Tab-separated table of C-alpha atoms in Angstrom:
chain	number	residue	atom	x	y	z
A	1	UNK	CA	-35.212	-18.912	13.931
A	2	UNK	CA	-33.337	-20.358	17.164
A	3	UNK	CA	-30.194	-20.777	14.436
A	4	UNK	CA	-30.484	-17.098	13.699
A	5	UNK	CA	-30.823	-15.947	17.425
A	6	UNK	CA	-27.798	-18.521	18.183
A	7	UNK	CA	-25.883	-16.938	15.553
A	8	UNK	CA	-26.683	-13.134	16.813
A	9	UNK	CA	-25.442	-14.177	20.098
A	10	UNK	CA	-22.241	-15.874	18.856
A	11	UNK	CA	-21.919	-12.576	16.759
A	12	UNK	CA	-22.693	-10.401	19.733
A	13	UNK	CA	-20.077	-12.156	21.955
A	14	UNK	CA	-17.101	-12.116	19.103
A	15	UNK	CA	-17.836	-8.233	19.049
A	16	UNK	CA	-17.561	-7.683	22.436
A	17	UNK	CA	-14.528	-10.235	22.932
A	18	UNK	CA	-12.797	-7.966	20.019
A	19	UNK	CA	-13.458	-4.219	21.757
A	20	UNK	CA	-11.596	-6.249	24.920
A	21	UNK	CA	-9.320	-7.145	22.689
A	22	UNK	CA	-8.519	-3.782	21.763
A	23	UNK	CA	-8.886	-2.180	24.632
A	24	UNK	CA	-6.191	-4.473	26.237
A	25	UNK	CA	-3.722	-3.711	22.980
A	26	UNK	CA	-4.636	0.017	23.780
A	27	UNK	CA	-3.850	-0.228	27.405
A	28	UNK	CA	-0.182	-2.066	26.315
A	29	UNK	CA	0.666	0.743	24.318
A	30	UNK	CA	0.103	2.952	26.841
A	31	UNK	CA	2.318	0.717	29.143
A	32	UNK	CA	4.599	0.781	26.170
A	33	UNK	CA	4.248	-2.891	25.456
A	34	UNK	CA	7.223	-5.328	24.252
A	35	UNK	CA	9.588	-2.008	24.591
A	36	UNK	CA	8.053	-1.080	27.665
A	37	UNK	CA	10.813	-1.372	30.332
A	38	UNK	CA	11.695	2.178	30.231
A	39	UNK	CA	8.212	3.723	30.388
A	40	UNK	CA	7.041	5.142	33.347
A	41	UNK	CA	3.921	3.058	34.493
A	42	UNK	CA	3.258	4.856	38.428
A	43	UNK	CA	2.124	8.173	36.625
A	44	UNK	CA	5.451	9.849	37.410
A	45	UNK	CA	6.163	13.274	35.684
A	46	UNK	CA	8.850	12.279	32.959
A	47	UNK	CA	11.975	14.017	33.590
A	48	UNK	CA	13.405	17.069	31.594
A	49	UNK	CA	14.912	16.045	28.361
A	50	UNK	CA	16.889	17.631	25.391
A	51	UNK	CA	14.819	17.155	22.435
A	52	UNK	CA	17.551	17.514	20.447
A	53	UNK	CA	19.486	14.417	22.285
A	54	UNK	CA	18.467	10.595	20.972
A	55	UNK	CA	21.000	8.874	22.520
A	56	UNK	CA	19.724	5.548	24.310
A	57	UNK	CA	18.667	2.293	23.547
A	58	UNK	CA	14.966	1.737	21.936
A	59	UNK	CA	12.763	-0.021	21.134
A	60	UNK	CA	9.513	-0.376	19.017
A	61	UNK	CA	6.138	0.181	21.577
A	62	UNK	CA	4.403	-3.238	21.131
A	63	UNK	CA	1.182	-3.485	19.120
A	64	UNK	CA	2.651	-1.633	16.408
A	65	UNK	CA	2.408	-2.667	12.754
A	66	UNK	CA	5.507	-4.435	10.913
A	67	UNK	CA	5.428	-1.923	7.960
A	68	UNK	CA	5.012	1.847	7.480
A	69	UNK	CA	1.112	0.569	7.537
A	70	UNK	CA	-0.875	-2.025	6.730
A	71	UNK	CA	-2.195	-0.768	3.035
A	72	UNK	CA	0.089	0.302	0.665
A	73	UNK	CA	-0.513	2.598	-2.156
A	74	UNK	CA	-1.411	1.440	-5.896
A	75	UNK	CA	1.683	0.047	-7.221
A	76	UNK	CA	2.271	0.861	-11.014
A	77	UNK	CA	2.855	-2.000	-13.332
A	78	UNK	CA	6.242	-1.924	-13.087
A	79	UNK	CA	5.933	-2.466	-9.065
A	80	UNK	CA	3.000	-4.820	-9.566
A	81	UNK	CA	5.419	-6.965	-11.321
A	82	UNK	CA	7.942	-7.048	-8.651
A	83	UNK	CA	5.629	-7.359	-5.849
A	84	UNK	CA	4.137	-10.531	-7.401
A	85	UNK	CA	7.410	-12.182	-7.700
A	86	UNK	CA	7.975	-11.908	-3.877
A	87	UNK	CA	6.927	-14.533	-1.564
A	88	UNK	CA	6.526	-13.760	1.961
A	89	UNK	CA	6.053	-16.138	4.746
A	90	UNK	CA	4.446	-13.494	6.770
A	91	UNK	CA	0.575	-12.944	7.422
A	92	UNK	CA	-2.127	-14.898	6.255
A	93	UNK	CA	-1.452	-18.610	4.633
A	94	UNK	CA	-1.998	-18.219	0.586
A	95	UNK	CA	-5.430	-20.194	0.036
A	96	UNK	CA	-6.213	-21.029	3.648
A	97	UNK	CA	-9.671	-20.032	5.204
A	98	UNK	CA	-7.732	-18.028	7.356
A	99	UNK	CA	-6.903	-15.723	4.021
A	100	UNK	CA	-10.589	-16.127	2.080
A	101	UNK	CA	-12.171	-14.708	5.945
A	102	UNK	CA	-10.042	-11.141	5.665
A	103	UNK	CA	-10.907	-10.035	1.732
A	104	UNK	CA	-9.947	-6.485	3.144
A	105	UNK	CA	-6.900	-6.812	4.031
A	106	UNK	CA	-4.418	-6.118	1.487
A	107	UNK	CA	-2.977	-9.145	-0.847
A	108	UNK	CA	0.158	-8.792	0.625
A	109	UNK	CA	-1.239	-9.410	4.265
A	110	UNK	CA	-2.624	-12.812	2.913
A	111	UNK	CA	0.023	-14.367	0.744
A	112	UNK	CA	2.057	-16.347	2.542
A	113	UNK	CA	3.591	-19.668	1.985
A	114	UNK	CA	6.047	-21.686	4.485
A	115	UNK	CA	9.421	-20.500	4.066
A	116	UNK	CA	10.993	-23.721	2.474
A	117	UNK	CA	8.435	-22.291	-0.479
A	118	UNK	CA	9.648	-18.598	-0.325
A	119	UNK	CA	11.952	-16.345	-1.702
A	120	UNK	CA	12.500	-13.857	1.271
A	121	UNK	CA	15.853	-12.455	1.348
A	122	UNK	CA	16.326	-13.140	4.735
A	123	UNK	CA	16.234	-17.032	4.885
A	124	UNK	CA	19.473	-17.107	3.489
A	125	UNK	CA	20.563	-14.293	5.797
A	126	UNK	CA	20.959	-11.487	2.955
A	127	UNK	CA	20.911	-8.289	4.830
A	128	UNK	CA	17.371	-7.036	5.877
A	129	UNK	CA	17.850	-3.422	3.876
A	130	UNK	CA	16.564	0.114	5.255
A	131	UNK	CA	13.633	0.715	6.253
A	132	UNK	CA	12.709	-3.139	6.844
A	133	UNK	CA	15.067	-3.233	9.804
A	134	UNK	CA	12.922	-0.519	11.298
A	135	UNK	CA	10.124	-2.391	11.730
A	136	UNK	CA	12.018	-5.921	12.826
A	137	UNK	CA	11.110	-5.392	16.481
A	138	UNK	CA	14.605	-5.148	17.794
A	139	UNK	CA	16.467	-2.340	19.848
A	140	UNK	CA	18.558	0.346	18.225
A	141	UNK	CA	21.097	1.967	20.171
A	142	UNK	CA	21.418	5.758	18.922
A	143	UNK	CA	24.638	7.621	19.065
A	144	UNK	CA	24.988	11.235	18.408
A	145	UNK	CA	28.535	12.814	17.140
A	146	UNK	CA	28.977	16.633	16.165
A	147	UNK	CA	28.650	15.890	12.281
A	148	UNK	CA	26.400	12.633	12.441
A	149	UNK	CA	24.234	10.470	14.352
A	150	UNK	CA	25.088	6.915	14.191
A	151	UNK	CA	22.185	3.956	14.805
A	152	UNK	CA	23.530	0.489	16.021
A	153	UNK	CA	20.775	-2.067	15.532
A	154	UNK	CA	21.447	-5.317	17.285
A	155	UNK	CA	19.156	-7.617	14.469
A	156	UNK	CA	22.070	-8.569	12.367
A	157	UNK	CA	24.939	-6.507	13.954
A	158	UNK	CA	24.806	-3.365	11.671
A	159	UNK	CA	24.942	0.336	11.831
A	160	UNK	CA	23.605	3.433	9.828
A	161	UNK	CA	25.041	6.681	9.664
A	162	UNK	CA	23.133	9.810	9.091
A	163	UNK	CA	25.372	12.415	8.153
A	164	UNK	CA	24.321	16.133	9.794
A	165	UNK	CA	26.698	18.090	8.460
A	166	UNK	CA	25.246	19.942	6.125
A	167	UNK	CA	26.160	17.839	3.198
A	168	UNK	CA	23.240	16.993	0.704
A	169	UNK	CA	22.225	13.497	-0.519
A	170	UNK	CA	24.184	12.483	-3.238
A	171	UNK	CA	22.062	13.015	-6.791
A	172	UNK	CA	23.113	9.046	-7.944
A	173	UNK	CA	24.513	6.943	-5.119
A	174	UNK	CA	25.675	3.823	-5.798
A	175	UNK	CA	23.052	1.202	-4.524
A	176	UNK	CA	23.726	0.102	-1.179
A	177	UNK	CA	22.081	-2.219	1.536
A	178	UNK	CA	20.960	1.026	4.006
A	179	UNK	CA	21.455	3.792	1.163
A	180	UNK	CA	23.139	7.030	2.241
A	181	UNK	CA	21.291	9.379	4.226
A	182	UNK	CA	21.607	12.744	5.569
A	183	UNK	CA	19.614	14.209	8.485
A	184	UNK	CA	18.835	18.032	9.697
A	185	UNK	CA	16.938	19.647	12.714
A	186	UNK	CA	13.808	21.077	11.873
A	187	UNK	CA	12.714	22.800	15.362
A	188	UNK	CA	12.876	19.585	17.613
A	189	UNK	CA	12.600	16.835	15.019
A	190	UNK	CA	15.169	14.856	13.397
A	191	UNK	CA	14.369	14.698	9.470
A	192	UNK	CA	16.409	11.985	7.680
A	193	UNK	CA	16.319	11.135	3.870
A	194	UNK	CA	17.703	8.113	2.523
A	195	UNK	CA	18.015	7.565	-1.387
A	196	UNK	CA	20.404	4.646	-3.030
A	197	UNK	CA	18.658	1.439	-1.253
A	198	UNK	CA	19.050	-1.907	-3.179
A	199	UNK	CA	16.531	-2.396	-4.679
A	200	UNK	CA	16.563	-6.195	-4.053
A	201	UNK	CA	15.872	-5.547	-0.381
A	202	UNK	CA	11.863	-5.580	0.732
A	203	UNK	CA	10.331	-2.986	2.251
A	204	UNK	CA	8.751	-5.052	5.222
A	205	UNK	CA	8.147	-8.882	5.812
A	206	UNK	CA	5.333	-8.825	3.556
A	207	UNK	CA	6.904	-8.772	0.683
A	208	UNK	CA	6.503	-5.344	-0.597
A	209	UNK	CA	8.765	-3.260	-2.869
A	210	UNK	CA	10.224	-0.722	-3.844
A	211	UNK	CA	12.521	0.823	-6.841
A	212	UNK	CA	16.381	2.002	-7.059
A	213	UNK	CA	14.283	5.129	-6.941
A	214	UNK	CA	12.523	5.209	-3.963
A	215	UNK	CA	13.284	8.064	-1.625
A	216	UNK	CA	12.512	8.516	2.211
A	217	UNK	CA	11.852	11.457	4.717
A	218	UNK	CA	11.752	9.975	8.239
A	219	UNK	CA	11.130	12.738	11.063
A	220	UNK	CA	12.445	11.384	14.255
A	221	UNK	CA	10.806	13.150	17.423
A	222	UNK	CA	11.352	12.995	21.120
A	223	UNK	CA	8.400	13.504	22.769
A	224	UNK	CA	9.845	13.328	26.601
A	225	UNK	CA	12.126	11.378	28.489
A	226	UNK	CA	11.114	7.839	27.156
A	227	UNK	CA	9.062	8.165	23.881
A	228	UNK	CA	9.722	8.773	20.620
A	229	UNK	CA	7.407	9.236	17.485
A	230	UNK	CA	8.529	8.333	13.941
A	231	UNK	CA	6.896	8.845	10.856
A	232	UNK	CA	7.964	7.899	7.506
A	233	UNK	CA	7.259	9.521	3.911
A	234	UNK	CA	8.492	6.792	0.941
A	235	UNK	CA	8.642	8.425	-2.464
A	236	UNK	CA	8.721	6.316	-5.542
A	237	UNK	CA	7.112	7.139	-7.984
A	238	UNK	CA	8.394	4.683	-10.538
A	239	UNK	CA	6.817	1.837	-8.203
A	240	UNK	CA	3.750	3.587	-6.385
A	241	UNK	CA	1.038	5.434	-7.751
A	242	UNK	CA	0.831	8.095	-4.523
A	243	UNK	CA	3.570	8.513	-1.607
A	244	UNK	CA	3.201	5.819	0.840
A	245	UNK	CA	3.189	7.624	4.549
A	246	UNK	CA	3.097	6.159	7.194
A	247	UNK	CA	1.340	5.863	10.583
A	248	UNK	CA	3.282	7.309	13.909
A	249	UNK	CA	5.528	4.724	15.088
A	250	UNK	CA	6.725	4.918	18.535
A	251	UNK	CA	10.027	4.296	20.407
A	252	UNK	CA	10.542	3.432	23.934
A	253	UNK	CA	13.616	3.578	26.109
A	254	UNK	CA	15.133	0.898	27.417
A	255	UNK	CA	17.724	2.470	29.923
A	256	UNK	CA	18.623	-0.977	31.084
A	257	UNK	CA	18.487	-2.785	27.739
A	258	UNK	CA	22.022	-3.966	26.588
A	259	UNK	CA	22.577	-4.573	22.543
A	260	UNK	CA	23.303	-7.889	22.405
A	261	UNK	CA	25.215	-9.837	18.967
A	262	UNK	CA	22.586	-10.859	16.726
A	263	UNK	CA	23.733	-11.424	13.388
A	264	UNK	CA	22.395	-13.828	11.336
A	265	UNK	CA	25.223	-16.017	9.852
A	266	UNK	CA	24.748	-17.978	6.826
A	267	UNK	CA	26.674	-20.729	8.320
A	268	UNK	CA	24.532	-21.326	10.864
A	269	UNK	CA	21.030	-20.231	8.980
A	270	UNK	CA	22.011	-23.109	5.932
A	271	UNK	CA	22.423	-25.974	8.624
A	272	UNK	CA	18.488	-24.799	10.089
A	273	UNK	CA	17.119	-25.008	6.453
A	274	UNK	CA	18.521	-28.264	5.874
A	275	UNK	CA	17.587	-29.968	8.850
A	276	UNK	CA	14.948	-27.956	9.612
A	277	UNK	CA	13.118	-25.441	8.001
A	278	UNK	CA	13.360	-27.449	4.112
A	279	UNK	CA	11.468	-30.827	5.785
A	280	UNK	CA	8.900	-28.888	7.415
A	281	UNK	CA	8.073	-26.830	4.531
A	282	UNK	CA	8.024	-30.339	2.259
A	283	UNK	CA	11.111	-30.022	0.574
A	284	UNK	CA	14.378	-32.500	0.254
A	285	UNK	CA	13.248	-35.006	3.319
A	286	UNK	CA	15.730	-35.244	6.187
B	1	UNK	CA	-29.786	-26.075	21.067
B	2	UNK	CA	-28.632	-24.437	23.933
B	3	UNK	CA	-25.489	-26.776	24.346
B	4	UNK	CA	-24.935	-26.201	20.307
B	5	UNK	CA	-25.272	-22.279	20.702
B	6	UNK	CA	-22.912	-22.261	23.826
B	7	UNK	CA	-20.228	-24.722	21.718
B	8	UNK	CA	-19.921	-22.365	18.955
B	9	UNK	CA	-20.145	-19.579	20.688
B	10	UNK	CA	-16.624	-20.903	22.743
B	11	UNK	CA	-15.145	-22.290	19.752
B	12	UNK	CA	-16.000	-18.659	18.234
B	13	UNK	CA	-14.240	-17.405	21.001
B	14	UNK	CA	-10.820	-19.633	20.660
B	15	UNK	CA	-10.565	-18.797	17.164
B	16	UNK	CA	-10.301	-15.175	17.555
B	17	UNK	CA	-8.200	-15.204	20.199
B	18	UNK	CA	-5.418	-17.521	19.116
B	19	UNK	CA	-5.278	-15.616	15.751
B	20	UNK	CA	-3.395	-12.721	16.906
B	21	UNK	CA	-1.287	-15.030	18.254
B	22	UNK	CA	0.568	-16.433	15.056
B	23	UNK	CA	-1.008	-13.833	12.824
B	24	UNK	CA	2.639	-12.512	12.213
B	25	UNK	CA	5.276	-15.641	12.184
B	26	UNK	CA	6.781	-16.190	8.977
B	27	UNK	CA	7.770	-19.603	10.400
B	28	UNK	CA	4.683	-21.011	11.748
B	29	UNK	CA	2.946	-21.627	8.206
B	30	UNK	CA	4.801	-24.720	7.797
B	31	UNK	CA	3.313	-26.554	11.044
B	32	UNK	CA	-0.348	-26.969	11.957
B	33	UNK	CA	-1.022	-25.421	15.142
B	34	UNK	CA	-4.435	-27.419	15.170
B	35	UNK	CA	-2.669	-30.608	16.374
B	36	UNK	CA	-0.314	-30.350	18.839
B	37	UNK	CA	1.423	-33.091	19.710
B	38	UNK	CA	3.526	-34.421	23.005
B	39	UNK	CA	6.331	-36.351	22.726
B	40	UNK	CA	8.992	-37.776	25.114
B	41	UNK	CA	12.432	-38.267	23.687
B	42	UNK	CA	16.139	-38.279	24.055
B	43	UNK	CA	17.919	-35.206	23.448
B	44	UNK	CA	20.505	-36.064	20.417
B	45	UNK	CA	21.513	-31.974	20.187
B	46	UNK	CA	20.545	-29.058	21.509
B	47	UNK	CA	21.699	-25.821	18.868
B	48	UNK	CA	22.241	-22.514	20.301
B	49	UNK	CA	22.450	-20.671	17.465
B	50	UNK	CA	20.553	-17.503	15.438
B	51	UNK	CA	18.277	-16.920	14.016
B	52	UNK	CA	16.603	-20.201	15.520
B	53	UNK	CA	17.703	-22.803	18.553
B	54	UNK	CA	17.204	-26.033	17.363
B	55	UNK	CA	16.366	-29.104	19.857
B	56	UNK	CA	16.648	-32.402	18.263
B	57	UNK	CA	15.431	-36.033	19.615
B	58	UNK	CA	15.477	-39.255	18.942
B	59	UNK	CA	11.253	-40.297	20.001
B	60	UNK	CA	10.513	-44.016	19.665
B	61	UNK	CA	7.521	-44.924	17.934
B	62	UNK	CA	4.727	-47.415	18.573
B	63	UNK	CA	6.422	-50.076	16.514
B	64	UNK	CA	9.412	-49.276	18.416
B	65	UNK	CA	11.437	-47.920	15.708
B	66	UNK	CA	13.381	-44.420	16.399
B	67	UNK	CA	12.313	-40.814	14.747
B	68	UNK	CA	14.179	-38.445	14.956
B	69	UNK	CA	12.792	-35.137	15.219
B	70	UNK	CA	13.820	-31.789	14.796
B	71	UNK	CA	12.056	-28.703	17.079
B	72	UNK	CA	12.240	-25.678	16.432
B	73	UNK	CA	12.959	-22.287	18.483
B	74	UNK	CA	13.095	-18.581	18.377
B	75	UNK	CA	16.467	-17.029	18.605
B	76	UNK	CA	19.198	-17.561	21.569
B	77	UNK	CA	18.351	-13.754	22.443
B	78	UNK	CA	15.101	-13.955	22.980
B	79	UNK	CA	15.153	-17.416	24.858
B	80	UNK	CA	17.989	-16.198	27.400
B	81	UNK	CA	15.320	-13.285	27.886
B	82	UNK	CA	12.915	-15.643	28.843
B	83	UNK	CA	15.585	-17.648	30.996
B	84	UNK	CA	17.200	-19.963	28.869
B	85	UNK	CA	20.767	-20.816	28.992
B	86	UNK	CA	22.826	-22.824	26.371
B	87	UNK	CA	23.128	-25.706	29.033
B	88	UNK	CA	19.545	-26.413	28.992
B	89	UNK	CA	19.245	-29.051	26.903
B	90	UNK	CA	22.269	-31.961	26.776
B	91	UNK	CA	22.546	-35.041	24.654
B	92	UNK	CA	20.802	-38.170	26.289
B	93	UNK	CA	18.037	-35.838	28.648
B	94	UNK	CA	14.777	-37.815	28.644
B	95	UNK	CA	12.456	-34.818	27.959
B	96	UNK	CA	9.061	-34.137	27.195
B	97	UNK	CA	7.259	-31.181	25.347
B	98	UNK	CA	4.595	-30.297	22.720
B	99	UNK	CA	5.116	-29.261	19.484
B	100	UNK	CA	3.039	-27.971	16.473
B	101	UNK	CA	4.181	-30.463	13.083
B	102	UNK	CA	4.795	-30.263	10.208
B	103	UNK	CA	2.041	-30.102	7.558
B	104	UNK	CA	4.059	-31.746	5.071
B	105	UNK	CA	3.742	-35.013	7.702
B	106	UNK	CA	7.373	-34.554	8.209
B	107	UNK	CA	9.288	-35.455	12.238
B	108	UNK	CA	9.561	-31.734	12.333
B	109	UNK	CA	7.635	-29.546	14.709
B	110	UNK	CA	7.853	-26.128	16.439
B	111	UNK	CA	7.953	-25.665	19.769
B	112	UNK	CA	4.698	-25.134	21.798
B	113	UNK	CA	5.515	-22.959	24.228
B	114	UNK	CA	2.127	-22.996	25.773
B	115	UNK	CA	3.026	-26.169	27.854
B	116	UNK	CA	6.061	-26.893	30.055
B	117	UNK	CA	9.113	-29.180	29.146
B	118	UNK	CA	10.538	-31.734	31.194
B	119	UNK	CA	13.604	-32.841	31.151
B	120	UNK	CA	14.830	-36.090	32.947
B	121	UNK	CA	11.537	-35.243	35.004
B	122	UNK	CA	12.046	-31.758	36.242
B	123	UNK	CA	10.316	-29.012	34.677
B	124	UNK	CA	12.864	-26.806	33.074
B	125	UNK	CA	10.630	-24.732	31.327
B	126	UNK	CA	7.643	-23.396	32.765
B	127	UNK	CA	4.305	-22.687	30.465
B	128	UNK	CA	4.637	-19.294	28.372
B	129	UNK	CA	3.376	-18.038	25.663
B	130	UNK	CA	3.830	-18.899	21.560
B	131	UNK	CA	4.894	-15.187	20.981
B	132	UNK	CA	7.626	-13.900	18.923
């Protein structure tokens, strides 16, 4: 009986330590968390803005999710196979406790193996692929030109260009790492498809897929001064059973934030897995 | 019973709060953050480079014989956000810091960033946090 009532109590305090928990997570969005600089925090009217003006440096509001969300749609057999090929070093341990105490999460929350084990394209520094560099956590710096809007993302030194112009997406690009995409105005939001991503890219750090096929609608919306809301729409049908949409993702100015080089040299990324990241996983000893 | 309900309530508690912590880190599934470890060492090398800094030390063991061990970092850009510089750390500093090792047993650990490091006695970097 007392192990029962010491058990409801133990039970009783994790609850309460996790509503805490989320209230603080709630309160740092608000705040606008890791990308936070540029939010206004004394209750200060936000200043007048052009909606139809994303030029600035960004960043992702903390406490959001590193994929479009954290349950993907059925995958068809063709993506199953993929996806189980993959090896993320990501989320929960493969066959730890850790992974047997979350059954509901998603498999691909609770794979993971150290990265000496893996196959993720990014330990040998192959480029991170669109829309994976979305979610990476880094700053974007957004430049707008008459015909196109231009995205520098300081994670691995690279840029995207969404052609405005009218122009549609081409009917077969040629596979590339970011795909080609083409943006329009629809009232005051941004709405970008992509089509022609490699396929060998993953969609997030988890390891998920998708096909030569896949097909994405962003919508790219300034709310005020320093916020903006993105939501993505990923099409593939010959990988997922359903469109995968995602939850609102939210930007945050960072008017003092200056892109930095990041890239992620192979040079320098082979030396790390030899001396470090190889021993430490178990393989080829110092 | 009362001391049993009030240790598993706290050890409870610990658990889910450090989950969130390293919830998300590709990198920390190769080290076992359940037994950190403090060592004092000579710097051999200190690498500045992406996607991971890289301190390296020569520790000597109880027999007396030398390890050399590898710790590992986040990225320059996030450590000169937290006040790092690329001078930090030169070869033959006499410093002292935690790390999380290796599971596979090897002299490999990354970098607890919970405590402070020392070097040559002076704290050079204070107690954070083992974020991203």
């Amino acid at each position: 009986m007392r192990n029962r009532i010491s058990l409801v109590i133990a039970l009783l305090g994790m609850l309460a330590l996790s509503l805490i928990v989320l209230a603080q997570n709630g309160a740092q969005e608000q705040r606008g968390g890791r990308g936070g600089r540029g939010a206004r925090d004394n209750g200060a009217p936000s200043p007048p803005h052009d909606p139809h003006d994303l030029t600035g440096v960004w960043n992702l509001a903390g406490g959001t999710d590193l994929s479009l969300s954290r349950t993907p749609p059925a995958l068809t057999p063709e993506g199953q196979k993929k996806f189980d090929a993959n090896k993320p070093s990501y989320g929960r341990e493969l066959g730890s406790a850790d992974a047997a105490a979350h059954p509901e999460e998603h498999i691909s929350r609770r794979r993971g193996v150290p990265p000496a084990l893996g196959n993720d394209p990014i330990g040998d520094c192959n480029p991170l692929g669109w829309p994976r560099l979305f979610f990476f956590g880094r700053p974007v710096e957004i430049i707008q030109l008459p015909d196109r809007v231009i995205q520098f993302w300081e994670w691995t030194h690279v840029w995207r260009t969404i052609w405005t112009d009218g122009r549609p997406l081409p009917k077969d690009p040629d596979a590339t790492w970011y795909g080609y995409s083409v943006g329009r105005w629809e009232g005051d939001t941004l709405v970008v498809e992509t089509a022609g991503v490699d396929d060998r890219t993953w969609i997030d750090h988890f390891g998920d897929v998708h096909s030569d096929e896949m097909h994405l609608t962003e919508r790219w919306h300034r709310l005020d001064q320093d916020n903006m809301e993105v939501t993505m729409v990923l099409d593939d049908p010959k990988f997922y059973k359903q469109p995968w949409v995602s939850e609102k993702k939210v930007w945050r100015l960072q008017p003092r934030r200056e892109l930095r080089e990041e890239f992620c040299a192979p040079v320098d990324e082979q030396l790390f897995n030899q001396r470090t990241r190889n021993p430490a996983g178990g393989l080829n000893k110092k | 019973m009362k001391r049993h309900t009030l240790i598993a309530f706290f050890v409870l508690i610990s658990i889910a709060l450090s989950a969130p912590l390293f919830a998300h880190h590709g990198t920390n599934i190769s080290y076992d953050h359940g037994k950190p470890m403090t060592l004092k060492g000579t710097v051999t090398e200190f690498v500045w480079k992406n996607p991971h800094a890289q301190l390296y030390f020569d520790v000597k063991d109880e027999a007396g014989n030398t390890v050399h061990w590898a710790g590992e970092l986040n990225s320059p850009g996030v450590l000169s956000g937290q006040g790092w510089t690329r001078k930090m750390f030169l070869p033959g500093d006499e410093i002292t810091l935690s790390v999380f090792p290796s599971k596979a047993g090897a002299p490999v650990g990354v970098v607890d960033r919970s405590k402070p490091i020392t070097s040559n006695g002076k704290e050079v970097v204070p107690a954070g946090r083992n974020v991203d």
